[in-house]
């Protein structure tokens, strides 16, 4: 409004200013001014009108705009509320997600742990070769980086259930396994749950063959025989079971620990070989002594220790003066030393007492070496054997200590292995010596008895001869 | 190791710790003691049935029978004597020799068995030590439990060996002395008998 008025007055000034220069009359001027004023008024009115119109339009627009603003504000508010609820929802969802991620992580961890446990179980289980598909899957699962799928979980469950079922059964089959020599062979296998498994090496349909225990070899994914020999009694029990003659089986309830230990334990051969070179002389001593003892036993067993019967016969014949018969009797029993003594006595019948006694004595002395043959040797062997053992032990321990001087005593294991091997010879020496000593004693006793018997019988003969028997002149025996 | 309640279990576990050598030692011990008891009874019987010399000759004169070995000796002697002093001496000696043999029998065996027992014990000891050292070579010195079984085997066998040997040697020597005494008495008896017979 003010603008317009100001504008109008300005225009008027500009109009009037140049007019003052002319000589015009006031009236004219005023009329013109009036006119102009009127015009201006008109124009003003017009302008006002325009302004009014414009204002009205503007007002309308303003109202419209205000409405719009209101509307927009309402919308904004509504949207803001929506946004906030959404925010809240998002937070909730985030928390939920967090929780679920945690859960899945722990679930994955559990699945992995179970898979690893199952893998460990299957790696040491005798049942594994029967389910190679499960084994591979579980192996993959226990090492995998990706998230386990539901099928994987199912596979674990299935395999564990299969394992449970299988570990409650005894299964006999023919399959490939790694034999005791490390070569793949086909044979009969018998699995008792997951406790123990046996093999029998044979062709189809034949009985017999070597038997033994099996373990699972995870590298080859096959059952493998334990190295080392199965003891005879155990092997017999397994064979009997496989042939259906018994329902008793030897089991290793320690989960293979005992069998592992046994397969490392030494057989007699390894035990001997570990003793060093002095084992052989000791064994030679033992063998020699054994042969000598056997020879002596045979020799002495054939000799009758109880010669009283022979003596009675001899005496009765002798007192009747049947010297020929006597000689015959002593000749027929020439194995018996007593008879030789008697024969010697008969040969010196006519001689004096001293001569006779000497002859008999000589006969006895002749017999003694034959009886005592090898006995001194035996006693020497019995004395030598433990000494040799001791020598072997000392030698072995010297070797061990030489090792120590080179490498120090950092590891007692190295030392003790040497010492235990060194002690083997002492053990063997004693084991050889004790029987030799006992046998030597008994043989010696037997010989002593025989010698004493001979002496006694020679005395009897002397008495008989001195009594004057044997010439048919003997008095009657009361 | 189970906790043993009764003495029987204790004994069994003790022997069980000794390994297989203890079984041999037990057998040896039983054998030895059987012989010892048999010999003791025998020597005791000889002593018990013996009667003083005077009484013996009194009975001989009266014709009453004489108990035990003296009676047997006299009977054998009388049935085979030839009334020649030299021959009779020999005859008596021969008869006495039979007794000597019977008396001496088994005593040496007892002594030999008693001598073998410590050797067997030593063998068990060596076996136990081998086991201990093997355990060390397998597990080092950390595994005391495994070690102790070998050590206990080693010690127990030596112990049992000595327990068997010492009384065995003692009894063996005791029996040996007794046997010597008895032989001397038989000898004396023979001499007196000879004198008695000659004089009668």
XYZ file of C-alpha atoms in Angstrom:
678
model
C 0.000 0.000 0.000
C 2.598 2.547 1.073
C 4.601 1.582 -1.900
C 1.897 2.506 -4.227
C 1.268 5.853 -2.600
C 4.908 6.649 -2.680
C 5.071 5.672 -6.248
C 2.089 7.838 -7.120
C 3.539 10.902 -5.367
C 6.796 10.374 -7.133
C 5.137 10.195 -10.480
C 3.198 13.387 -9.613
C 6.403 15.233 -8.746
C 8.030 14.248 -11.937
C 5.019 15.312 -13.853
C 4.738 18.673 -12.172
C 8.306 19.704 -11.993
C 8.768 20.392 -15.698
C 5.439 22.264 -15.692
C 6.559 25.034 -13.395
C 8.690 26.405 -16.081
C 5.768 27.336 -18.384
C 3.450 30.106 -17.884
C 0.393 28.255 -17.245
C -2.430 29.184 -15.229
C -3.084 27.793 -11.817
C -6.422 26.639 -12.856
C -5.153 24.835 -15.748
C -2.595 23.441 -13.683
C -4.928 22.571 -10.911
C -7.369 21.136 -13.437
C -4.636 19.101 -14.846
C -3.442 18.164 -11.446
C -7.032 17.422 -10.536
C -7.292 15.337 -13.590
C -4.123 13.727 -12.858
C -5.159 13.265 -9.271
C -8.384 11.755 -10.436
C -6.514 9.649 -12.817
C -4.130 8.721 -10.108
C -7.086 8.044 -7.843
C -8.555 5.912 -10.508
C -5.337 4.237 -11.024
C -4.960 3.907 -7.302
C -8.394 2.418 -7.110
C -7.532 0.156 -9.914
C -4.311 -0.654 -8.241
C -6.194 -1.177 -5.001
C -8.605 -3.327 -6.836
C -5.767 -5.253 -8.302
C -4.131 -5.383 -4.948
C -7.395 -6.554 -3.394
C -7.736 -9.163 -6.010
C -4.207 -10.179 -5.643
C -4.539 -10.149 -1.896
C -7.631 -12.211 -2.041
C -5.885 -14.589 -4.310
C -2.899 -14.555 -2.090
C -5.049 -15.027 0.986
C -6.748 -17.886 -0.706
C -3.412 -19.301 -1.578
C -2.268 -18.726 1.957
C -5.279 -20.494 3.291
C -4.708 -23.274 0.870
C -1.117 -23.425 1.788
C -1.936 -23.382 5.482
C -4.295 -26.230 4.933
C -1.641 -28.005 3.023
C 0.834 -27.354 5.798
C -1.653 -28.693 8.297
C -2.200 -31.685 6.181
C 1.474 -32.157 5.740
C 2.085 -31.725 9.437
C -0.518 -34.304 10.187
C 1.071 -36.624 7.702
C 4.467 -35.891 9.150
C 3.288 -36.633 12.621
C 1.702 -39.801 11.476
C 4.828 -40.801 9.650
C 6.991 -39.850 12.599
C 4.959 -42.114 14.817
C 5.249 -44.813 12.251
C 8.969 -44.261 12.038
C 9.365 -44.515 15.749
C 7.385 -47.692 15.986
C 9.479 -49.047 13.146
C 12.634 -48.017 14.963
C 11.452 -49.823 18.039
C 10.560 -52.799 15.971
C 13.971 -52.711 14.354
C 15.635 -52.663 17.730
C 13.538 -55.585 18.841
C 14.299 -57.435 15.650
C 17.982 -56.687 16.038
C 17.983 -58.073 19.551
C 16.111 -61.104 18.323
C 18.597 -61.519 15.527
C 21.474 -61.170 17.950
C 19.948 -63.833 20.126
C 19.304 -66.097 17.222
C 22.824 -65.607 15.895
C 24.120 -66.535 19.322
C 21.900 -69.571 19.354
C 22.941 -70.675 15.925
C 26.581 -70.112 16.812
C 26.243 -72.251 19.904
C 24.240 -74.763 17.934
C 26.960 -74.873 15.321
C 29.514 -75.298 18.075
C 27.538 -78.172 19.524
C 27.157 -79.788 16.129
C 30.903 -79.412 15.517
C 31.772 -80.803 18.929
C 29.451 -83.731 18.404
C 30.900 -84.258 14.965
C 34.407 -84.184 16.392
C 33.437 -86.600 19.168
C 31.771 -88.848 16.664
C 34.829 -88.628 14.478
C 37.074 -89.581 17.378
C 34.729 -92.417 18.203
C 34.752 -93.662 14.650
C 38.498 -93.245 14.258
C 39.071 -95.730 17.079
C 36.129 -97.963 16.464
C 36.084 -101.440 15.029
C 32.710 -100.670 13.470
C 33.994 -97.951 11.117
C 34.919 -100.145 8.149
C 31.279 -101.158 7.846
C 30.066 -97.550 7.448
C 32.542 -95.731 5.219
C 29.908 -93.210 4.039
C 29.246 -91.985 7.577
C 32.904 -91.880 8.342
C 33.709 -89.592 5.413
C 30.811 -87.278 6.159
C 31.713 -86.952 9.812
C 35.338 -86.383 8.996
C 34.338 -83.552 6.650
C 31.976 -82.092 9.226
C 34.474 -82.060 12.053
C 36.884 -80.010 9.945
C 34.500 -77.928 7.783
C 34.360 -74.130 7.839
C 30.800 -73.816 6.477
C 27.689 -73.925 8.551
C 26.394 -77.461 8.992
C 23.214 -78.146 7.153
C 20.302 -79.970 8.626
C 21.191 -83.031 6.555
C 24.604 -82.993 8.178
C 23.085 -82.996 11.633
C 20.827 -85.795 10.572
C 23.796 -87.695 9.212
C 25.597 -87.414 12.547
C 22.531 -88.617 14.406
C 22.050 -91.455 11.959
C 25.663 -92.526 12.160
C 25.631 -92.437 15.957
C 22.491 -94.531 16.032
C 24.015 -96.930 13.544
C 27.077 -97.124 15.749
C 24.946 -97.829 18.806
C 23.070 -100.587 17.021
C 26.229 -102.099 15.609
C 28.029 -102.013 18.943
C 25.332 -104.244 20.387
C 25.817 -106.995 17.844
C 28.252 -109.760 17.062
C 29.036 -109.766 13.363
C 30.804 -112.474 11.457
C 31.832 -111.836 7.870
C 34.466 -112.337 5.223
C 36.260 -109.164 4.320
C 39.556 -107.560 3.563
C 41.821 -106.680 6.461
C 45.494 -106.008 7.007
C 47.188 -109.188 8.122
C 49.890 -109.497 10.777
C 52.573 -109.029 8.109
C 51.050 -105.739 6.949
C 49.631 -107.101 3.690
C 45.966 -106.856 2.754
C 44.323 -110.236 2.882
C 40.818 -111.618 2.821
C 39.657 -113.707 5.689
C 37.023 -114.417 8.241
C 36.429 -111.659 10.775
C 34.354 -111.631 13.917
C 33.438 -108.390 15.607
C 32.000 -108.388 19.113
C 30.290 -105.032 19.550
C 32.932 -102.361 19.695
C 34.946 -104.278 22.282
C 37.102 -106.610 20.306
C 37.474 -108.155 16.869
C 39.129 -111.359 15.739
C 40.330 -112.624 12.410
C 40.930 -116.060 10.999
C 43.175 -116.310 8.000
C 41.734 -118.943 5.713
C 40.378 -119.591 2.271
C 36.651 -119.840 1.736
C 35.021 -122.798 3.372
C 38.067 -124.261 5.062
C 38.607 -124.394 8.785
C 41.802 -123.748 10.666
C 44.207 -120.963 9.806
C 45.935 -118.539 12.117
C 43.759 -116.424 14.390
C 44.341 -113.193 16.264
C 42.986 -109.865 17.401
C 42.132 -106.923 15.147
C 42.251 -103.186 15.645
C 40.997 -100.353 13.409
C 43.628 -98.620 11.316
C 42.280 -95.111 10.549
C 44.930 -94.405 7.898
C 44.020 -97.370 5.734
C 40.382 -97.373 6.843
C 40.566 -101.086 7.405
C 40.815 -103.504 10.292
C 44.414 -104.466 10.988
C 45.843 -107.381 12.956
C 47.919 -106.664 16.024
C 51.558 -107.492 15.553
C 53.021 -110.147 17.801
C 51.836 -113.654 18.429
C 48.530 -114.565 19.958
C 49.086 -116.865 22.886
C 48.200 -120.483 22.288
C 45.354 -120.709 24.796
C 43.699 -117.530 23.530
C 44.028 -118.682 19.917
C 42.448 -121.980 20.862
C 39.514 -120.248 22.540
C 38.937 -118.071 19.459
C 39.080 -121.073 17.125
C 36.649 -123.004 19.266
C 34.211 -120.103 19.191
C 34.524 -119.634 15.429
C 33.859 -123.311 14.904
C 30.843 -123.110 17.177
C 32.185 -125.454 19.837
C 32.048 -122.968 22.695
C 30.379 -119.736 23.663
C 33.312 -118.244 25.541
C 35.533 -115.609 23.976
C 38.603 -113.816 25.308
C 37.806 -110.083 25.467
C 39.953 -107.035 25.981
C 37.744 -104.682 27.975
C 40.349 -101.922 28.122
C 39.483 -100.788 24.601
C 42.616 -102.176 22.989
C 45.081 -100.790 25.531
C 46.057 -104.202 26.835
C 46.372 -105.712 23.385
C 48.487 -102.772 22.313
C 50.745 -103.407 25.295
C 50.848 -107.134 24.561
C 51.699 -106.618 20.924
C 54.728 -104.656 22.086
C 55.682 -107.286 24.657
C 58.491 -109.594 23.684
C 58.278 -113.184 22.696
C 60.873 -115.703 23.846
C 62.930 -115.155 20.709
C 63.121 -111.384 21.150
C 63.787 -111.867 24.850
C 66.768 -114.080 24.046
C 68.063 -111.853 21.281
C 67.930 -108.807 23.543
C 70.369 -110.443 25.971
C 73.440 -109.962 23.804
C 75.892 -112.524 22.471
C 76.508 -114.298 25.811
C 73.019 -115.762 25.623
C 74.243 -118.346 23.139
C 77.029 -119.859 25.267
C 74.603 -120.058 28.190
C 72.060 -121.791 25.994
C 74.799 -124.110 24.740
C 75.707 -124.919 28.346
C 72.048 -125.581 29.074
C 71.662 -127.794 26.037
C 74.836 -129.756 26.795
C 73.731 -130.248 30.376
C 70.299 -131.346 29.197
C 71.791 -133.938 26.873
C 74.151 -135.205 29.585
C 71.355 -135.413 32.154
C 69.191 -137.343 29.707
C 72.047 -139.735 28.941
C 72.710 -140.301 32.652
C 69.027 -140.749 33.413
C 68.710 -143.421 30.745
C 71.903 -145.098 31.852
C 71.086 -145.096 35.549
C 67.421 -145.928 35.104
C 68.411 -149.187 33.438
C 70.477 -150.201 36.437
C 68.555 -151.886 39.185
C 69.235 -150.211 42.487
C 67.593 -152.999 44.396
C 69.892 -155.956 43.880
C 68.813 -157.919 46.950
C 66.939 -160.470 44.855
C 69.943 -161.171 42.651
C 72.094 -161.469 45.744
C 69.719 -163.933 47.352
C 69.732 -166.118 44.252
C 73.488 -165.870 44.094
C 73.900 -166.744 47.745
C 71.636 -169.749 47.557
C 73.451 -171.036 44.461
C 76.806 -170.235 46.009
C 76.089 -172.016 49.265
C 75.061 -175.070 47.284
C 78.419 -174.905 45.522
C 76.947 -174.371 42.052
C 79.716 -172.064 40.922
C 78.917 -172.413 37.230
C 75.376 -171.257 37.865
C 76.755 -168.354 39.845
C 78.959 -167.307 36.994
C 76.036 -167.635 34.619
C 73.887 -165.469 36.859
C 76.522 -162.756 37.048
C 77.050 -162.945 33.304
C 73.384 -162.620 32.400
C 72.971 -159.509 34.534
C 76.143 -157.900 33.326
C 74.395 -154.510 33.195
C 74.197 -154.503 36.961
C 77.495 -153.326 38.465
C 77.051 -155.618 41.460
C 77.244 -158.652 39.201
C 80.576 -157.517 37.832
C 81.862 -157.251 41.363
C 80.521 -160.715 42.101
C 82.166 -162.056 38.967
C 85.460 -160.547 40.083
C 84.979 -162.201 43.456
C 84.302 -165.577 41.849
C 87.424 -165.252 39.750
C 89.530 -165.018 42.900
C 87.874 -167.802 44.851
C 90.960 -169.703 45.814
C 93.032 -166.710 46.831
C 93.617 -165.425 50.326
C 91.442 -162.950 52.131
C 93.537 -159.881 51.327
C 93.789 -160.710 47.676
C 90.069 -161.287 47.493
C 89.275 -158.026 49.197
C 91.624 -156.137 46.927
C 90.129 -157.778 43.871
C 86.635 -156.831 44.919
C 87.708 -153.335 45.771
C 89.347 -153.008 42.397
C 86.173 -154.185 40.691
C 84.194 -151.531 42.519
C 86.698 -148.827 41.630
C 86.483 -149.929 38.017
C 82.732 -149.528 38.082
C 82.638 -146.092 39.680
C 83.900 -144.058 36.722
C 81.324 -145.675 34.472
C 78.585 -144.624 36.862
C 79.934 -141.190 37.628
C 80.616 -140.324 34.019
C 79.649 -136.719 33.134
C 78.605 -135.906 36.701
C 81.611 -133.649 37.391
C 81.034 -132.025 34.010
C 77.436 -131.390 34.994
C 78.411 -129.743 38.259
C 80.929 -127.554 36.425
C 78.285 -126.566 33.879
C 75.904 -125.732 36.701
C 78.550 -123.502 38.244
C 79.530 -121.874 34.947
C 76.035 -120.909 33.783
C 75.288 -118.216 36.403
C 78.819 -116.848 36.065
C 78.335 -116.488 32.328
C 75.046 -114.779 32.985
C 76.762 -112.382 35.337
C 79.454 -111.737 32.746
C 76.782 -110.947 30.165
C 75.076 -108.580 32.559
C 78.270 -106.788 33.444
C 79.169 -106.475 29.772
C 75.734 -105.087 28.977
C 75.882 -102.600 31.822
C 79.354 -101.482 30.751
C 77.927 -100.793 27.294
C 75.099 -98.836 28.851
C 77.469 -96.730 30.898
C 79.549 -96.064 27.820
C 76.402 -94.730 26.210
C 75.936 -92.527 29.273
C 79.462 -91.166 29.009
C 78.674 -90.132 25.450
C 75.173 -88.787 25.858
C 74.799 -88.085 29.567
C 71.934 -89.238 31.751
C 69.367 -86.900 30.272
C 67.015 -89.743 29.515
C 66.659 -92.598 32.015
C 64.781 -94.539 29.370
C 67.839 -95.087 27.225
C 69.779 -96.369 30.197
C 67.152 -98.623 31.674
C 66.464 -100.348 28.387
C 70.128 -101.341 28.245
C 70.152 -102.476 31.859
C 67.017 -104.581 31.479
C 68.542 -106.256 28.447
C 71.766 -106.785 30.323
C 69.926 -108.532 33.143
C 68.430 -111.054 30.732
C 71.657 -113.076 30.715
C 71.717 -113.332 34.508
C 68.129 -114.472 34.428
C 68.883 -117.055 31.781
C 72.052 -118.175 33.561
C 70.133 -118.827 36.773
C 67.281 -120.473 34.899
C 69.792 -122.857 33.338
C 71.869 -123.409 36.478
C 69.126 -124.271 38.977
C 67.777 -127.339 37.136
C 71.313 -128.492 36.398
C 72.205 -128.307 40.089
C 69.112 -130.205 41.168
C 69.498 -132.877 38.517
C 73.198 -133.265 39.299
C 72.374 -133.791 42.942
C 69.805 -136.489 42.256
C 72.034 -138.322 39.807
C 74.887 -138.181 42.302
C 72.632 -139.581 44.999
C 71.636 -142.443 42.770
C 75.293 -143.195 42.010
C 76.143 -143.061 45.711
C 73.405 -145.543 46.452
C 74.682 -147.882 43.739
C 78.251 -147.666 45.030
C 77.139 -148.291 48.605
C 75.122 -151.265 47.383
C 78.152 -152.642 45.558
C 80.297 -152.309 48.653
C 77.700 -154.035 50.739
C 77.320 -156.909 48.310
C 81.080 -157.323 47.986
C 81.258 -157.605 51.778
C 78.531 -160.198 51.728
C 80.423 -162.150 49.119
C 83.634 -161.896 51.102
C 81.858 -163.220 54.143
C 80.341 -166.053 52.167
C 83.689 -167.017 50.683
C 85.491 -166.752 54.024
C 82.857 -168.940 55.619
C 84.072 -171.567 53.235
C 80.894 -171.692 51.267
C 81.097 -172.227 47.576
C 82.985 -175.472 48.062
C 79.927 -177.341 49.090
C 81.254 -177.423 52.661
C 79.046 -174.715 53.981
C 77.059 -175.303 57.119
C 73.315 -175.077 56.802
C 71.971 -171.559 56.844
C 69.784 -171.115 59.846
C 45.434 -103.128 44.426
C 42.379 -104.316 46.245
C 42.108 -103.670 49.933
C 42.407 -107.058 51.535
C 40.278 -107.879 54.510
C 41.299 -111.264 55.803
C 44.762 -112.648 56.310
C 44.170 -115.156 53.540
C 43.684 -112.432 50.940
C 46.753 -110.692 52.266
C 48.832 -113.811 51.843
C 47.420 -114.392 48.365
C 48.101 -110.827 47.276
C 51.603 -111.047 48.721
C 52.379 -114.138 46.700
C 50.626 -112.698 43.680
C 52.990 -109.729 43.755
C 55.941 -112.105 43.584
C 55.162 -113.454 40.141
C 55.615 -117.014 38.922
C 58.907 -117.661 40.729
C 57.052 -117.671 44.051
C 55.053 -120.658 42.871
C 58.283 -122.563 42.180
C 59.620 -121.470 45.547
C 56.455 -122.613 47.273
C 56.692 -126.012 45.601
C 60.342 -126.275 46.573
C 59.547 -125.282 50.128
C 56.747 -127.816 50.448
C 58.996 -130.560 49.093
C 61.826 -129.594 51.428
C 59.657 -129.462 54.527
C 58.026 -132.770 53.677
C 61.482 -134.334 53.572
C 62.465 -132.569 56.801
C 59.387 -133.825 58.621
C 59.863 -137.348 57.277
C 63.506 -137.352 58.393
C 62.687 -135.922 61.801
C 60.092 -138.606 62.371
C 62.499 -141.286 61.197
C 65.351 -140.168 63.428
C 62.985 -139.711 66.319
C 61.673 -143.227 65.817
C 65.224 -144.593 65.869
C 65.873 -142.768 69.101
C 62.600 -143.704 70.710
C 62.860 -147.417 70.034
C 66.425 -147.527 71.278
C 66.964 -149.139 74.661
C 70.102 -148.896 76.801
C 72.850 -151.370 76.015
C 72.685 -153.199 79.350
C 69.002 -153.760 79.110
C 69.446 -154.894 75.554
C 71.927 -157.605 76.519
C 69.857 -158.643 79.502
C 66.937 -159.175 77.204
C 69.161 -160.983 74.724
C 70.230 -163.446 77.416
C 66.685 -163.956 78.584
C 65.525 -164.528 75.014
C 62.981 -161.696 75.094
C 62.538 -159.769 71.924
C 64.213 -156.425 71.510
C 62.294 -153.589 69.854
C 63.392 -151.341 66.999
C 66.562 -151.378 64.959
C 68.632 -153.022 67.662
C 66.410 -156.061 67.599
C 66.549 -156.235 63.818
C 70.287 -155.908 63.801
C 70.743 -158.648 66.374
C 68.326 -160.919 64.557
C 70.083 -160.485 61.220
C 73.452 -160.929 62.833
C 72.530 -164.076 64.722
C 71.010 -165.663 61.647
C 74.124 -165.132 59.527
C 77.054 -165.207 61.973
C 79.919 -167.598 61.420
C 81.605 -167.447 64.870
C 84.834 -166.226 63.327
C 85.577 -162.821 64.829
C 86.941 -161.302 61.660
C 84.076 -162.387 59.507
C 81.533 -161.445 62.129
C 83.047 -157.980 62.336
C 82.629 -157.618 58.603
C 79.100 -158.936 58.749
C 78.121 -156.461 61.427
C 79.676 -153.659 59.464
C 77.719 -154.704 56.396
C 74.495 -154.819 58.360
C 75.179 -151.438 59.931
C 75.943 -149.948 56.526
C 72.314 -150.482 55.526
C 71.217 -148.349 58.456
C 73.767 -145.696 57.693
C 72.418 -145.384 54.164
C 68.821 -145.203 55.315
C 69.649 -142.554 57.891
C 71.674 -140.406 55.520
C 69.092 -140.550 52.786
C 67.345 -137.241 51.824
C 69.421 -135.093 54.162
C 71.711 -134.030 51.330
C 68.630 -133.353 49.233
C 67.279 -131.051 51.924
C 70.545 -129.134 51.965
C 70.646 -128.876 48.174
C 67.039 -127.629 48.047
C 67.812 -125.079 50.745
C 70.808 -123.991 48.691
C 68.724 -123.661 45.536
C 66.027 -121.508 47.137
C 68.080 -118.295 47.304
C 69.150 -118.825 43.699
C 65.511 -119.082 42.685
C 64.830 -115.963 44.708
C 67.650 -114.223 42.895
C 66.160 -115.290 39.601
C 62.842 -113.768 40.606
C 64.662 -110.620 41.615
C 66.362 -110.370 38.271
C 63.037 -110.959 36.532
C 61.396 -108.235 38.586
C 64.253 -105.837 37.902
C 64.013 -106.510 34.189
C 60.314 -105.674 34.393
C 61.032 -102.461 36.311
C 63.703 -101.311 33.917
C 61.459 -102.112 30.975
C 58.760 -99.947 32.522
C 61.289 -97.146 32.919
C 62.355 -97.495 29.310
C 58.715 -97.284 28.236
C 57.281 -94.627 30.529
C 60.292 -92.972 32.123
C 60.565 -92.715 35.880
C 57.275 -90.864 36.232
C 55.024 -93.870 36.465
C 55.661 -94.979 40.027
C 52.726 -97.389 40.114
C 53.942 -99.410 37.170
C 57.473 -99.385 38.559
C 56.470 -100.616 41.977
C 55.028 -103.899 40.737
C 58.358 -104.923 39.277
C 60.230 -103.787 42.362
C 57.872 -105.602 44.708
C 58.292 -108.743 42.625
C 62.037 -108.339 42.885
C 62.053 -107.893 46.632
C 59.380 -110.416 47.536
C 61.059 -113.272 45.669
C 64.384 -112.648 47.382
C 62.557 -112.467 50.667
C 60.726 -115.728 50.084
C 63.913 -117.366 48.824
C 65.702 -116.489 52.052
C 62.674 -117.391 54.174
C 62.729 -120.824 52.573
C 66.503 -121.233 52.643
C 67.475 -120.223 56.164
C 65.261 -122.633 58.133
C 65.984 -125.257 55.473
C 69.740 -124.951 55.954
C 69.294 -124.894 59.719
C 67.111 -127.973 59.748
C 69.318 -129.733 57.209
C 72.406 -129.212 59.317
C 70.510 -130.171 62.456
C 69.411 -133.405 60.805
C 72.930 -134.006 59.557
C 74.295 -133.729 63.093
C 71.573 -135.970 64.439
C 72.249 -138.506 61.723
C 75.965 -138.477 62.552
C 75.186 -139.025 66.223
C 72.835 -141.846 65.400
C 75.421 -143.466 63.142
C 77.978 -143.200 65.904
C 75.554 -144.832 68.325
C 74.870 -147.645 65.889
C 78.615 -148.126 65.523
C 79.075 -148.222 69.273
C 76.223 -150.649 69.615
C 77.801 -152.900 66.966
C 81.106 -152.840 68.804
C 79.501 -153.669 72.137
C 77.442 -156.367 70.503
C 80.580 -157.858 69.004
C 82.301 -157.865 72.366
C 79.208 -159.285 74.009
C 78.846 -162.015 71.395
C 82.500 -162.965 71.558
C 82.448 -163.171 75.317
C 79.288 -165.228 75.463
